[in-house]
Amino acid sequence: MELKSAFTRAARGMREEARLHFVAISSLTIAFLCLGATLVVMTNLGHVADRWGRTARMTIFLRDGAAGEDVAQLRMALEGVPEVLSVDHVTASEAREQFLEDSAIGAELATLPADAFPASLEVQLREGAVDHSQRIAERVSGFSIVDDVETYRGWFSQLEELLELGRTASLVIALLVLFSVLFVVGNTIRLAVAGRKGEIEVMKLCGASDAFVRGPFIVEGAVQGLLSSVLSIGILLTAFLLLRGHLDATLAALAGVHTTFMHPLFVLVVLCLGTALGALGSAASLRRYLVV
């Protein structure tokens, strides 16, 4: 019964001070947007890292006009290496078709001839053989039909550094969101307490308990945090769906993966975090400003 009363009085208080709560929720939504955007970026970078970490591979670009016999000989040599799982020959025409399929800008480049795309051997390495890719690349480079060898090690190292930087940024933004929620909710509740001071005094004179008086304010803080996190997720999801086509084209062309929204667990964490921080900020403010 007390919980129902707390929700009822909290709803009435938020209606009476709608402008105050609207400003607070707007400010918190921006804070959660920053956190959510960071989590979306981290989710997609994580997918890229997982894909390249699982699929240890290297690409051997062939010179123009490489003879079929020489390509077959190189392929047999690679298949004889213990660390190599498979070798696929990608012709110039196949490379062109794959590029046009993965990239949204492919339609604009559809007139390019197949000769503009180099033929290659796509080498799939066995699990745990990534450290041997450089040694294999050095041996393969000695073949006359090999134009270049890409092991992706440098690119993957940069991706790992970027992921580490992203994790640090996520932590910093999470801390900023924490303090922002506590500050905004605390100040909002303090103003709400000041506006209802007469009502609180009457309730105390009638014998209301401390929990009965504090209940609605804690509910208001939790609702502020929850609504802010829901709005931020909704705005972020809408923006993601609108931009997904462009993002997919870029990421698929560069890394071979498609963009995804943040993991459902992250969504749940943001919602729970918003609600909990809102209630905590309200409770902390009440201890300081509400003497009952």
JSON list of C-alpha atoms in Angstrom, two decimals, residues 27-261:
[
{"chain": "A", "resi": 27, "resn": "SER", "atom": "CA", "xyz": [19.90, 16.77, -19.56]},
{"chain": "A", "resi": 28, "resn": "LEU", "atom": "CA", "xyz": [20.19, 13.14, -18.48]},
{"chain": "A", "resi": 29, "resn": "THR", "atom": "CA", "xyz": [19.14, 11.90, -21.92]},
{"chain": "A", "resi": 30, "resn": "ILE", "atom": "CA", "xyz": [22.12, 13.68, -23.47]},
{"chain": "A", "resi": 31, "resn": "ALA", "atom": "CA", "xyz": [24.44, 12.06, -20.92]},
{"chain": "A", "resi": 32, "resn": "PHE", "atom": "CA", "xyz": [23.07, 8.58, -21.63]},
{"chain": "A", "resi": 33, "resn": "LEU", "atom": "CA", "xyz": [23.27, 9.23, -25.38]},
{"chain": "A", "resi": 34, "resn": "CYS", "atom": "CA", "xyz": [27.01, 9.73, -25.05]},
{"chain": "A", "resi": 35, "resn": "LEU", "atom": "CA", "xyz": [27.35, 6.50, -23.11]},
{"chain": "A", "resi": 36, "resn": "GLY", "atom": "CA", "xyz": [25.11, 4.57, -25.51]},
{"chain": "A", "resi": 37, "resn": "ALA", "atom": "CA", "xyz": [26.94, 5.83, -28.60]},
{"chain": "A", "resi": 38, "resn": "THR", "atom": "CA", "xyz": [30.24, 4.71, -27.09]},
{"chain": "A", "resi": 39, "resn": "LEU", "atom": "CA", "xyz": [28.82, 1.25, -26.38]},
{"chain": "A", "resi": 40, "resn": "VAL", "atom": "CA", "xyz": [27.55, 0.92, -29.98]},
{"chain": "A", "resi": 41, "resn": "VAL", "atom": "CA", "xyz": [30.99, 1.81, -31.33]},
{"chain": "A", "resi": 42, "resn": "MET", "atom": "CA", "xyz": [32.66, -0.62, -28.93]},
{"chain": "A", "resi": 43, "resn": "THR", "atom": "CA", "xyz": [30.22, -3.39, -29.91]},
{"chain": "A", "resi": 44, "resn": "ASN", "atom": "CA", "xyz": [31.06, -3.06, -33.60]},
{"chain": "A", "resi": 45, "resn": "LEU", "atom": "CA", "xyz": [34.79, -2.74, -33.02]},
{"chain": "A", "resi": 46, "resn": "GLY", "atom": "CA", "xyz": [34.57, -5.86, -30.90]},
{"chain": "A", "resi": 47, "resn": "HIS", "atom": "CA", "xyz": [32.87, -7.73, -33.76]},
{"chain": "A", "resi": 48, "resn": "VAL", "atom": "CA", "xyz": [35.63, -6.67, -36.13]},
{"chain": "A", "resi": 49, "resn": "ALA", "atom": "CA", "xyz": [38.30, -7.80, -33.67]},
{"chain": "A", "resi": 50, "resn": "ASP", "atom": "CA", "xyz": [36.54, -11.14, -33.09]},
{"chain": "A", "resi": 51, "resn": "ARG", "atom": "CA", "xyz": [36.22, -11.79, -36.81]},
{"chain": "A", "resi": 52, "resn": "TRP", "atom": "CA", "xyz": [39.85, -11.06, -37.57]},
{"chain": "A", "resi": 53, "resn": "GLY", "atom": "CA", "xyz": [40.99, -12.83, -34.42]},
{"chain": "A", "resi": 54, "resn": "ARG", "atom": "CA", "xyz": [39.09, -16.01, -35.32]},
{"chain": "A", "resi": 55, "resn": "THR", "atom": "CA", "xyz": [39.90, -15.94, -39.02]},
{"chain": "A", "resi": 56, "resn": "ALA", "atom": "CA", "xyz": [43.66, -15.70, -39.07]},
{"chain": "A", "resi": 57, "resn": "ARG", "atom": "CA", "xyz": [44.37, -15.10, -42.72]},
{"chain": "A", "resi": 58, "resn": "MET", "atom": "CA", "xyz": [46.63, -13.49, -45.26]},
{"chain": "A", "resi": 59, "resn": "THR", "atom": "CA", "xyz": [46.17, -12.27, -48.82]},
{"chain": "A", "resi": 60, "resn": "ILE", "atom": "CA", "xyz": [48.74, -12.87, -51.53]},
{"chain": "A", "resi": 61, "resn": "PHE", "atom": "CA", "xyz": [48.27, -10.44, -54.42]},
{"chain": "A", "resi": 62, "resn": "LEU", "atom": "CA", "xyz": [49.38, -11.82, -57.77]},
{"chain": "A", "resi": 63, "resn": "ARG", "atom": "CA", "xyz": [51.08, -9.92, -60.58]},
{"chain": "A", "resi": 64, "resn": "ASP", "atom": "CA", "xyz": [49.10, -9.13, -63.71]},
{"chain": "A", "resi": 65, "resn": "GLY", "atom": "CA", "xyz": [49.31, -11.89, -66.26]},
{"chain": "A", "resi": 66, "resn": "ALA", "atom": "CA", "xyz": [50.46, -14.56, -63.80]},
{"chain": "A", "resi": 67, "resn": "ALA", "atom": "CA", "xyz": [50.46, -17.94, -65.56]},
{"chain": "A", "resi": 68, "resn": "GLY", "atom": "CA", "xyz": [47.95, -20.51, -64.37]},
{"chain": "A", "resi": 69, "resn": "GLU", "atom": "CA", "xyz": [50.67, -23.11, -63.89]},
{"chain": "A", "resi": 70, "resn": "ASP", "atom": "CA", "xyz": [52.69, -20.78, -61.68]},
{"chain": "A", "resi": 71, "resn": "VAL", "atom": "CA", "xyz": [49.60, -19.96, -59.61]},
{"chain": "A", "resi": 72, "resn": "ALA", "atom": "CA", "xyz": [48.83, -23.68, -59.21]},
{"chain": "A", "resi": 73, "resn": "GLN", "atom": "CA", "xyz": [52.43, -24.35, -58.14]},
{"chain": "A", "resi": 74, "resn": "LEU", "atom": "CA", "xyz": [52.32, -21.59, -55.54]},
{"chain": "A", "resi": 75, "resn": "ARG", "atom": "CA", "xyz": [48.99, -22.87, -54.28]},
{"chain": "A", "resi": 76, "resn": "MET", "atom": "CA", "xyz": [50.34, -26.39, -53.86]},
{"chain": "A", "resi": 77, "resn": "ALA", "atom": "CA", "xyz": [53.36, -25.04, -51.99]},
{"chain": "A", "resi": 78, "resn": "LEU", "atom": "CA", "xyz": [51.10, -23.14, -49.60]},
{"chain": "A", "resi": 79, "resn": "GLU", "atom": "CA", "xyz": [48.82, -26.14, -49.02]},
{"chain": "A", "resi": 80, "resn": "GLY", "atom": "CA", "xyz": [51.89, -28.09, -47.96]},
{"chain": "A", "resi": 81, "resn": "VAL", "atom": "CA", "xyz": [52.65, -25.69, -45.12]},
{"chain": "A", "resi": 82, "resn": "PRO", "atom": "CA", "xyz": [51.39, -27.17, -41.79]},
{"chain": "A", "resi": 83, "resn": "GLU", "atom": "CA", "xyz": [50.02, -23.82, -40.55]},
{"chain": "A", "resi": 84, "resn": "VAL", "atom": "CA", "xyz": [47.85, -23.33, -43.65]},
{"chain": "A", "resi": 85, "resn": "LEU", "atom": "CA", "xyz": [44.25, -24.55, -43.45]},
{"chain": "A", "resi": 86, "resn": "SER", "atom": "CA", "xyz": [43.05, -23.64, -46.95]},
{"chain": "A", "resi": 87, "resn": "VAL", "atom": "CA", "xyz": [43.99, -21.63, -50.03]},
{"chain": "A", "resi": 88, "resn": "ASP", "atom": "CA", "xyz": [41.43, -20.04, -52.36]},
{"chain": "A", "resi": 89, "resn": "HIS", "atom": "CA", "xyz": [42.26, -18.49, -55.71]},
{"chain": "A", "resi": 90, "resn": "VAL", "atom": "CA", "xyz": [40.29, -15.27, -56.27]},
{"chain": "A", "resi": 91, "resn": "THR", "atom": "CA", "xyz": [40.40, -14.11, -59.87]},
{"chain": "A", "resi": 92, "resn": "ALA", "atom": "CA", "xyz": [40.24, -10.46, -60.89]},
{"chain": "A", "resi": 93, "resn": "SER", "atom": "CA", "xyz": [36.61, -10.90, -61.99]},
{"chain": "A", "resi": 94, "resn": "GLU", "atom": "CA", "xyz": [35.67, -12.50, -58.67]},
{"chain": "A", "resi": 95, "resn": "ALA", "atom": "CA", "xyz": [37.44, -9.74, -56.75]},
{"chain": "A", "resi": 96, "resn": "ARG", "atom": "CA", "xyz": [35.46, -7.15, -58.72]},
{"chain": "A", "resi": 97, "resn": "GLU", "atom": "CA", "xyz": [32.15, -8.92, -58.05]},
{"chain": "A", "resi": 98, "resn": "GLN", "atom": "CA", "xyz": [32.91, -9.24, -54.35]},
{"chain": "A", "resi": 99, "resn": "PHE", "atom": "CA", "xyz": [33.77, -5.55, -54.10]},
{"chain": "A", "resi": 100, "resn": "LEU", "atom": "CA", "xyz": [30.58, -4.52, -55.87]},
{"chain": "A", "resi": 101, "resn": "GLU", "atom": "CA", "xyz": [28.56, -6.78, -53.58]},
{"chain": "A", "resi": 102, "resn": "ASP", "atom": "CA", "xyz": [30.06, -5.54, -50.31]},
{"chain": "A", "resi": 103, "resn": "SER", "atom": "CA", "xyz": [30.32, -1.84, -51.07]},
{"chain": "A", "resi": 104, "resn": "ALA", "atom": "CA", "xyz": [27.40, 0.58, -51.48]},
{"chain": "A", "resi": 105, "resn": "ILE", "atom": "CA", "xyz": [29.58, 2.73, -53.75]},
{"chain": "A", "resi": 106, "resn": "GLY", "atom": "CA", "xyz": [30.08, -0.25, -56.01]},
{"chain": "A", "resi": 107, "resn": "ALA", "atom": "CA", "xyz": [27.29, 0.88, -58.33]},
{"chain": "A", "resi": 108, "resn": "GLU", "atom": "CA", "xyz": [29.28, 4.01, -59.11]},
{"chain": "A", "resi": 109, "resn": "LEU", "atom": "CA", "xyz": [32.34, 1.89, -59.93]},
{"chain": "A", "resi": 110, "resn": "ALA", "atom": "CA", "xyz": [30.50, -0.79, -61.86]},
{"chain": "A", "resi": 111, "resn": "THR", "atom": "CA", "xyz": [32.06, 0.40, -65.11]},
{"chain": "A", "resi": 112, "resn": "LEU", "atom": "CA", "xyz": [35.57, -0.45, -63.92]},
{"chain": "A", "resi": 113, "resn": "PRO", "atom": "CA", "xyz": [37.04, -3.44, -65.78]},
{"chain": "A", "resi": 114, "resn": "ALA", "atom": "CA", "xyz": [38.11, -6.60, -63.98]},
{"chain": "A", "resi": 115, "resn": "ASP", "atom": "CA", "xyz": [41.75, -5.69, -64.66]},
{"chain": "A", "resi": 116, "resn": "ALA", "atom": "CA", "xyz": [41.42, -2.89, -62.10]},
{"chain": "A", "resi": 117, "resn": "PHE", "atom": "CA", "xyz": [41.09, -5.51, -59.35]},
{"chain": "A", "resi": 118, "resn": "PRO", "atom": "CA", "xyz": [44.12, -7.72, -58.61]},
{"chain": "A", "resi": 119, "resn": "ALA", "atom": "CA", "xyz": [43.85, -11.48, -58.50]},
{"chain": "A", "resi": 120, "resn": "SER", "atom": "CA", "xyz": [44.93, -13.05, -55.23]},
{"chain": "A", "resi": 121, "resn": "LEU", "atom": "CA", "xyz": [45.28, -16.14, -53.12]},
{"chain": "A", "resi": 122, "resn": "GLU", "atom": "CA", "xyz": [43.28, -16.00, -49.90]},
{"chain": "A", "resi": 123, "resn": "VAL", "atom": "CA", "xyz": [45.11, -18.07, -47.30]},
{"chain": "A", "resi": 124, "resn": "GLN", "atom": "CA", "xyz": [43.26, -19.31, -44.22]},
{"chain": "A", "resi": 125, "resn": "LEU", "atom": "CA", "xyz": [45.62, -20.15, -41.36]},
{"chain": "A", "resi": 126, "resn": "ARG", "atom": "CA", "xyz": [44.98, -22.69, -38.65]},
{"chain": "A", "resi": 127, "resn": "GLU", "atom": "CA", "xyz": [43.99, -21.53, -35.20]},
{"chain": "A", "resi": 128, "resn": "GLY", "atom": "CA", "xyz": [47.03, -20.36, -33.26]},
{"chain": "A", "resi": 129, "resn": "ALA", "atom": "CA", "xyz": [49.11, -19.92, -36.42]},
{"chain": "A", "resi": 130, "resn": "VAL", "atom": "CA", "xyz": [48.88, -16.13, -36.54]},
{"chain": "A", "resi": 131, "resn": "ASP", "atom": "CA", "xyz": [52.42, -15.76, -35.22]},
{"chain": "A", "resi": 132, "resn": "HIS", "atom": "CA", "xyz": [53.70, -17.73, -38.21]},
{"chain": "A", "resi": 133, "resn": "SER", "atom": "CA", "xyz": [52.07, -15.47, -40.82]},
{"chain": "A", "resi": 134, "resn": "GLN", "atom": "CA", "xyz": [55.10, -13.21, -41.17]},
{"chain": "A", "resi": 135, "resn": "ARG", "atom": "CA", "xyz": [57.45, -16.14, -41.74]},
{"chain": "A", "resi": 136, "resn": "ILE", "atom": "CA", "xyz": [55.10, -17.58, -44.38]},
{"chain": "A", "resi": 137, "resn": "ALA", "atom": "CA", "xyz": [54.80, -14.17, -46.05]},
{"chain": "A", "resi": 138, "resn": "GLU", "atom": "CA", "xyz": [58.59, -13.85, -46.33]},
{"chain": "A", "resi": 139, "resn": "ARG", "atom": "CA", "xyz": [58.85, -17.26, -47.98]},
{"chain": "A", "resi": 140, "resn": "VAL", "atom": "CA", "xyz": [55.99, -16.57, -50.40]},
{"chain": "A", "resi": 141, "resn": "SER", "atom": "CA", "xyz": [57.43, -13.20, -51.43]},
{"chain": "A", "resi": 142, "resn": "GLY", "atom": "CA", "xyz": [60.23, -15.05, -53.21]},
{"chain": "A", "resi": 143, "resn": "PHE", "atom": "CA", "xyz": [57.89, -16.29, -55.93]},
{"chain": "A", "resi": 144, "resn": "SER", "atom": "CA", "xyz": [58.08, -14.21, -59.10]},
{"chain": "A", "resi": 145, "resn": "ILE", "atom": "CA", "xyz": [54.30, -14.08, -59.57]},
{"chain": "A", "resi": 146, "resn": "VAL", "atom": "CA", "xyz": [53.74, -12.51, -56.14]},
{"chain": "A", "resi": 147, "resn": "ASP", "atom": "CA", "xyz": [53.23, -8.77, -56.21]},
{"chain": "A", "resi": 148, "resn": "ASP", "atom": "CA", "xyz": [52.54, -8.17, -52.51]},
{"chain": "A", "resi": 149, "resn": "VAL", "atom": "CA", "xyz": [51.56, -10.04, -49.34]},
{"chain": "A", "resi": 150, "resn": "GLU", "atom": "CA", "xyz": [49.17, -8.64, -46.75]},
{"chain": "A", "resi": 151, "resn": "THR", "atom": "CA", "xyz": [49.21, -10.32, -43.32]},
{"chain": "A", "resi": 152, "resn": "TYR", "atom": "CA", "xyz": [46.93, -7.73, -41.65]},
{"chain": "A", "resi": 153, "resn": "ARG", "atom": "CA", "xyz": [49.09, -7.84, -38.54]},
{"chain": "A", "resi": 154, "resn": "GLY", "atom": "CA", "xyz": [49.72, -4.09, -38.49]},
{"chain": "A", "resi": 155, "resn": "TRP", "atom": "CA", "xyz": [46.05, -3.32, -39.05]},
{"chain": "A", "resi": 156, "resn": "PHE", "atom": "CA", "xyz": [45.00, -5.73, -36.31]},
{"chain": "A", "resi": 157, "resn": "SER", "atom": "CA", "xyz": [47.49, -4.23, -33.86]},
{"chain": "A", "resi": 158, "resn": "GLN", "atom": "CA", "xyz": [46.04, -0.79, -34.53]},
{"chain": "A", "resi": 159, "resn": "LEU", "atom": "CA", "xyz": [42.54, -2.19, -34.00]},
{"chain": "A", "resi": 160, "resn": "GLU", "atom": "CA", "xyz": [43.58, -3.63, -30.64]},
{"chain": "A", "resi": 161, "resn": "GLU", "atom": "CA", "xyz": [44.98, -0.26, -29.61]},
{"chain": "A", "resi": 162, "resn": "LEU", "atom": "CA", "xyz": [41.76, 1.40, -30.73]},
{"chain": "A", "resi": 163, "resn": "LEU", "atom": "CA", "xyz": [39.71, -1.09, -28.71]},
{"chain": "A", "resi": 164, "resn": "GLU", "atom": "CA", "xyz": [41.80, -0.45, -25.63]},
{"chain": "A", "resi": 165, "resn": "LEU", "atom": "CA", "xyz": [41.34, 3.29, -26.11]},
{"chain": "A", "resi": 166, "resn": "GLY", "atom": "CA", "xyz": [37.61, 2.73, -26.55]},
{"chain": "A", "resi": 167, "resn": "ARG", "atom": "CA", "xyz": [37.39, 0.76, -23.32]},
{"chain": "A", "resi": 168, "resn": "THR", "atom": "CA", "xyz": [39.12, 3.57, -21.47]},
{"chain": "A", "resi": 169, "resn": "ALA", "atom": "CA", "xyz": [36.82, 6.14, -23.08]},
{"chain": "A", "resi": 170, "resn": "SER", "atom": "CA", "xyz": [33.77, 4.04, -22.12]},
{"chain": "A", "resi": 171, "resn": "LEU", "atom": "CA", "xyz": [34.90, 3.95, -18.51]},
{"chain": "A", "resi": 172, "resn": "VAL", "atom": "CA", "xyz": [35.53, 7.70, -18.43]},
{"chain": "A", "resi": 173, "resn": "ILE", "atom": "CA", "xyz": [32.15, 8.45, -20.02]},
{"chain": "A", "resi": 174, "resn": "ALA", "atom": "CA", "xyz": [30.42, 6.06, -17.62]},
{"chain": "A", "resi": 175, "resn": "LEU", "atom": "CA", "xyz": [31.95, 7.91, -14.68]},
{"chain": "A", "resi": 176, "resn": "LEU", "atom": "CA", "xyz": [30.89, 11.26, -16.16]},
{"chain": "A", "resi": 177, "resn": "VAL", "atom": "CA", "xyz": [27.36, 9.94, -16.63]},
{"chain": "A", "resi": 178, "resn": "LEU", "atom": "CA", "xyz": [27.39, 8.71, -13.02]},
{"chain": "A", "resi": 179, "resn": "PHE", "atom": "CA", "xyz": [28.26, 12.12, -11.64]},
{"chain": "A", "resi": 180, "resn": "SER", "atom": "CA", "xyz": [25.91, 13.86, -14.08]},
{"chain": "A", "resi": 181, "resn": "VAL", "atom": "CA", "xyz": [22.94, 11.75, -13.00]},
{"chain": "A", "resi": 182, "resn": "LEU", "atom": "CA", "xyz": [23.69, 12.19, -9.30]},
{"chain": "A", "resi": 183, "resn": "PHE", "atom": "CA", "xyz": [24.11, 15.95, -9.72]},
{"chain": "A", "resi": 184, "resn": "VAL", "atom": "CA", "xyz": [21.07, 16.57, -11.94]},
{"chain": "A", "resi": 185, "resn": "VAL", "atom": "CA", "xyz": [18.72, 14.29, -10.03]},
{"chain": "A", "resi": 186, "resn": "GLY", "atom": "CA", "xyz": [19.99, 15.59, -6.70]},
{"chain": "A", "resi": 187, "resn": "ASN", "atom": "CA", "xyz": [19.37, 19.19, -7.63]},
{"chain": "A", "resi": 188, "resn": "THR", "atom": "CA", "xyz": [15.98, 18.42, -9.14]},
{"chain": "A", "resi": 189, "resn": "ILE", "atom": "CA", "xyz": [14.83, 16.61, -6.02]},
{"chain": "A", "resi": 190, "resn": "ARG", "atom": "CA", "xyz": [16.19, 19.40, -3.83]},
{"chain": "A", "resi": 191, "resn": "LEU", "atom": "CA", "xyz": [14.06, 21.90, -5.73]},
{"chain": "A", "resi": 192, "resn": "ALA", "atom": "CA", "xyz": [11.07, 19.56, -5.52]},
{"chain": "A", "resi": 193, "resn": "VAL", "atom": "CA", "xyz": [11.53, 19.28, -1.75]},
{"chain": "A", "resi": 194, "resn": "ALA", "atom": "CA", "xyz": [11.66, 23.05, -1.42]},
{"chain": "A", "resi": 195, "resn": "GLY", "atom": "CA", "xyz": [8.46, 23.38, -3.46]},
{"chain": "A", "resi": 196, "resn": "ARG", "atom": "CA", "xyz": [6.61, 20.86, -1.29]},
{"chain": "A", "resi": 197, "resn": "LYS", "atom": "CA", "xyz": [7.96, 21.93, 2.06]},
{"chain": "A", "resi": 198, "resn": "GLY", "atom": "CA", "xyz": [4.51, 22.87, 3.38]},
{"chain": "A", "resi": 199, "resn": "GLU", "atom": "CA", "xyz": [3.05, 19.52, 2.32]},
{"chain": "A", "resi": 200, "resn": "ILE", "atom": "CA", "xyz": [5.89, 17.66, 4.01]},
{"chain": "A", "resi": 201, "resn": "GLU", "atom": "CA", "xyz": [5.40, 19.55, 7.28]},
{"chain": "A", "resi": 202, "resn": "VAL", "atom": "CA", "xyz": [1.69, 18.72, 7.29]},
{"chain": "A", "resi": 203, "resn": "MET", "atom": "CA", "xyz": [2.43, 15.02, 6.69]},
{"chain": "A", "resi": 204, "resn": "LYS", "atom": "CA", "xyz": [4.92, 14.97, 9.56]},
{"chain": "A", "resi": 205, "resn": "LEU", "atom": "CA", "xyz": [2.44, 16.65, 11.88]},
{"chain": "A", "resi": 206, "resn": "CYS", "atom": "CA", "xyz": [-0.05, 13.92, 10.96]},
{"chain": "A", "resi": 207, "resn": "GLY", "atom": "CA", "xyz": [2.46, 11.25, 11.99]},
{"chain": "A", "resi": 208, "resn": "ALA", "atom": "CA", "xyz": [3.85, 10.21, 8.59]},
{"chain": "A", "resi": 209, "resn": "SER", "atom": "CA", "xyz": [7.01, 8.11, 8.79]},
{"chain": "A", "resi": 210, "resn": "ASP", "atom": "CA", "xyz": [10.31, 9.15, 7.22]},
{"chain": "A", "resi": 211, "resn": "ALA", "atom": "CA", "xyz": [9.97, 6.38, 4.61]},
{"chain": "A", "resi": 212, "resn": "PHE", "atom": "CA", "xyz": [6.47, 7.59, 3.71]},
{"chain": "A", "resi": 213, "resn": "VAL", "atom": "CA", "xyz": [7.77, 11.12, 3.11]},
{"chain": "A", "resi": 214, "resn": "ARG", "atom": "CA", "xyz": [10.87, 10.09, 1.20]},
{"chain": "A", "resi": 215, "resn": "GLY", "atom": "CA", "xyz": [9.20, 7.42, -0.96]},
{"chain": "A", "resi": 216, "resn": "PRO", "atom": "CA", "xyz": [7.74, 9.67, -3.71]},
{"chain": "A", "resi": 217, "resn": "PHE", "atom": "CA", "xyz": [10.99, 11.59, -4.16]},
{"chain": "A", "resi": 218, "resn": "ILE", "atom": "CA", "xyz": [13.00, 8.38, -4.61]},
{"chain": "A", "resi": 219, "resn": "VAL", "atom": "CA", "xyz": [10.42, 7.15, -7.13]},
{"chain": "A", "resi": 220, "resn": "GLU", "atom": "CA", "xyz": [10.70, 10.47, -9.00]},
{"chain": "A", "resi": 221, "resn": "GLY", "atom": "CA", "xyz": [14.48, 10.14, -9.19]},
{"chain": "A", "resi": 222, "resn": "ALA", "atom": "CA", "xyz": [14.23, 6.54, -10.44]},
{"chain": "A", "resi": 223, "resn": "VAL", "atom": "CA", "xyz": [11.63, 7.53, -13.06]},
{"chain": "A", "resi": 224, "resn": "GLN", "atom": "CA", "xyz": [13.86, 10.37, -14.25]},
{"chain": "A", "resi": 225, "resn": "GLY", "atom": "CA", "xyz": [16.77, 8.00, -14.70]},
{"chain": "A", "resi": 226, "resn": "LEU", "atom": "CA", "xyz": [14.65, 5.33, -16.39]},
{"chain": "A", "resi": 227, "resn": "LEU", "atom": "CA", "xyz": [12.93, 7.72, -18.80]},
{"chain": "A", "resi": 228, "resn": "SER", "atom": "CA", "xyz": [16.25, 9.33, -19.69]},
{"chain": "A", "resi": 229, "resn": "SER", "atom": "CA", "xyz": [17.89, 5.99, -20.47]},
{"chain": "A", "resi": 230, "resn": "VAL", "atom": "CA", "xyz": [14.84, 4.80, -22.47]},
{"chain": "A", "resi": 231, "resn": "LEU", "atom": "CA", "xyz": [14.79, 8.02, -24.50]},
{"chain": "A", "resi": 232, "resn": "SER", "atom": "CA", "xyz": [18.52, 7.82, -25.18]},
{"chain": "A", "resi": 233, "resn": "ILE", "atom": "CA", "xyz": [18.25, 4.19, -26.36]},
{"chain": "A", "resi": 234, "resn": "GLY", "atom": "CA", "xyz": [15.28, 5.11, -28.56]},
{"chain": "A", "resi": 235, "resn": "ILE", "atom": "CA", "xyz": [17.05, 8.09, -30.15]},
{"chain": "A", "resi": 236, "resn": "LEU", "atom": "CA", "xyz": [20.23, 6.08, -30.65]},
{"chain": "A", "resi": 237, "resn": "LEU", "atom": "CA", "xyz": [18.36, 3.15, -32.20]},
{"chain": "A", "resi": 238, "resn": "THR", "atom": "CA", "xyz": [16.48, 5.47, -34.58]},
{"chain": "A", "resi": 239, "resn": "ALA", "atom": "CA", "xyz": [19.70, 7.15, -35.68]},
{"chain": "A", "resi": 240, "resn": "PHE", "atom": "CA", "xyz": [21.37, 3.75, -36.09]},
{"chain": "A", "resi": 241, "resn": "LEU", "atom": "CA", "xyz": [18.57, 2.43, -38.31]},
{"chain": "A", "resi": 242, "resn": "LEU", "atom": "CA", "xyz": [18.65, 5.57, -40.45]},
{"chain": "A", "resi": 243, "resn": "LEU", "atom": "CA", "xyz": [22.42, 5.44, -40.92]},
{"chain": "A", "resi": 244, "resn": "ARG", "atom": "CA", "xyz": [22.85, 1.68, -40.99]},
{"chain": "A", "resi": 245, "resn": "GLY", "atom": "CA", "xyz": [22.97, 1.44, -44.78]},
{"chain": "A", "resi": 246, "resn": "HIS", "atom": "CA", "xyz": [25.88, 3.86, -45.05]},
{"chain": "A", "resi": 247, "resn": "LEU", "atom": "CA", "xyz": [27.68, 2.35, -42.06]},
{"chain": "A", "resi": 248, "resn": "ASP", "atom": "CA", "xyz": [27.23, -1.19, -43.39]},
{"chain": "A", "resi": 249, "resn": "ALA", "atom": "CA", "xyz": [28.73, -0.27, -46.74]},
{"chain": "A", "resi": 250, "resn": "THR", "atom": "CA", "xyz": [31.83, 1.19, -45.13]},
{"chain": "A", "resi": 251, "resn": "LEU", "atom": "CA", "xyz": [32.40, -1.49, -42.52]},
{"chain": "A", "resi": 252, "resn": "ALA", "atom": "CA", "xyz": [31.67, -4.38, -44.87]},
{"chain": "A", "resi": 253, "resn": "ALA", "atom": "CA", "xyz": [34.11, -3.03, -47.44]},
{"chain": "A", "resi": 254, "resn": "LEU", "atom": "CA", "xyz": [36.87, -2.46, -44.89]},
{"chain": "A", "resi": 255, "resn": "ALA", "atom": "CA", "xyz": [36.44, -5.34, -42.49]},
{"chain": "A", "resi": 256, "resn": "GLY", "atom": "CA", "xyz": [33.91, -7.78, -43.95]},
{"chain": "A", "resi": 257, "resn": "VAL", "atom": "CA", "xyz": [31.36, -7.40, -41.13]},
{"chain": "A", "resi": 258, "resn": "HIS", "atom": "CA", "xyz": [28.04, -5.63, -40.85]},
{"chain": "A", "resi": 259, "resn": "THR", "atom": "CA", "xyz": [27.12, -3.06, -38.23]},
{"chain": "A", "resi": 260, "resn": "THR", "atom": "CA", "xyz": [24.97, -4.06, -35.26]},
{"chain": "A", "resi": 261, "resn": "PHE", "atom": "CA", "xyz": [23.29, -2.19, -32.46]}
]
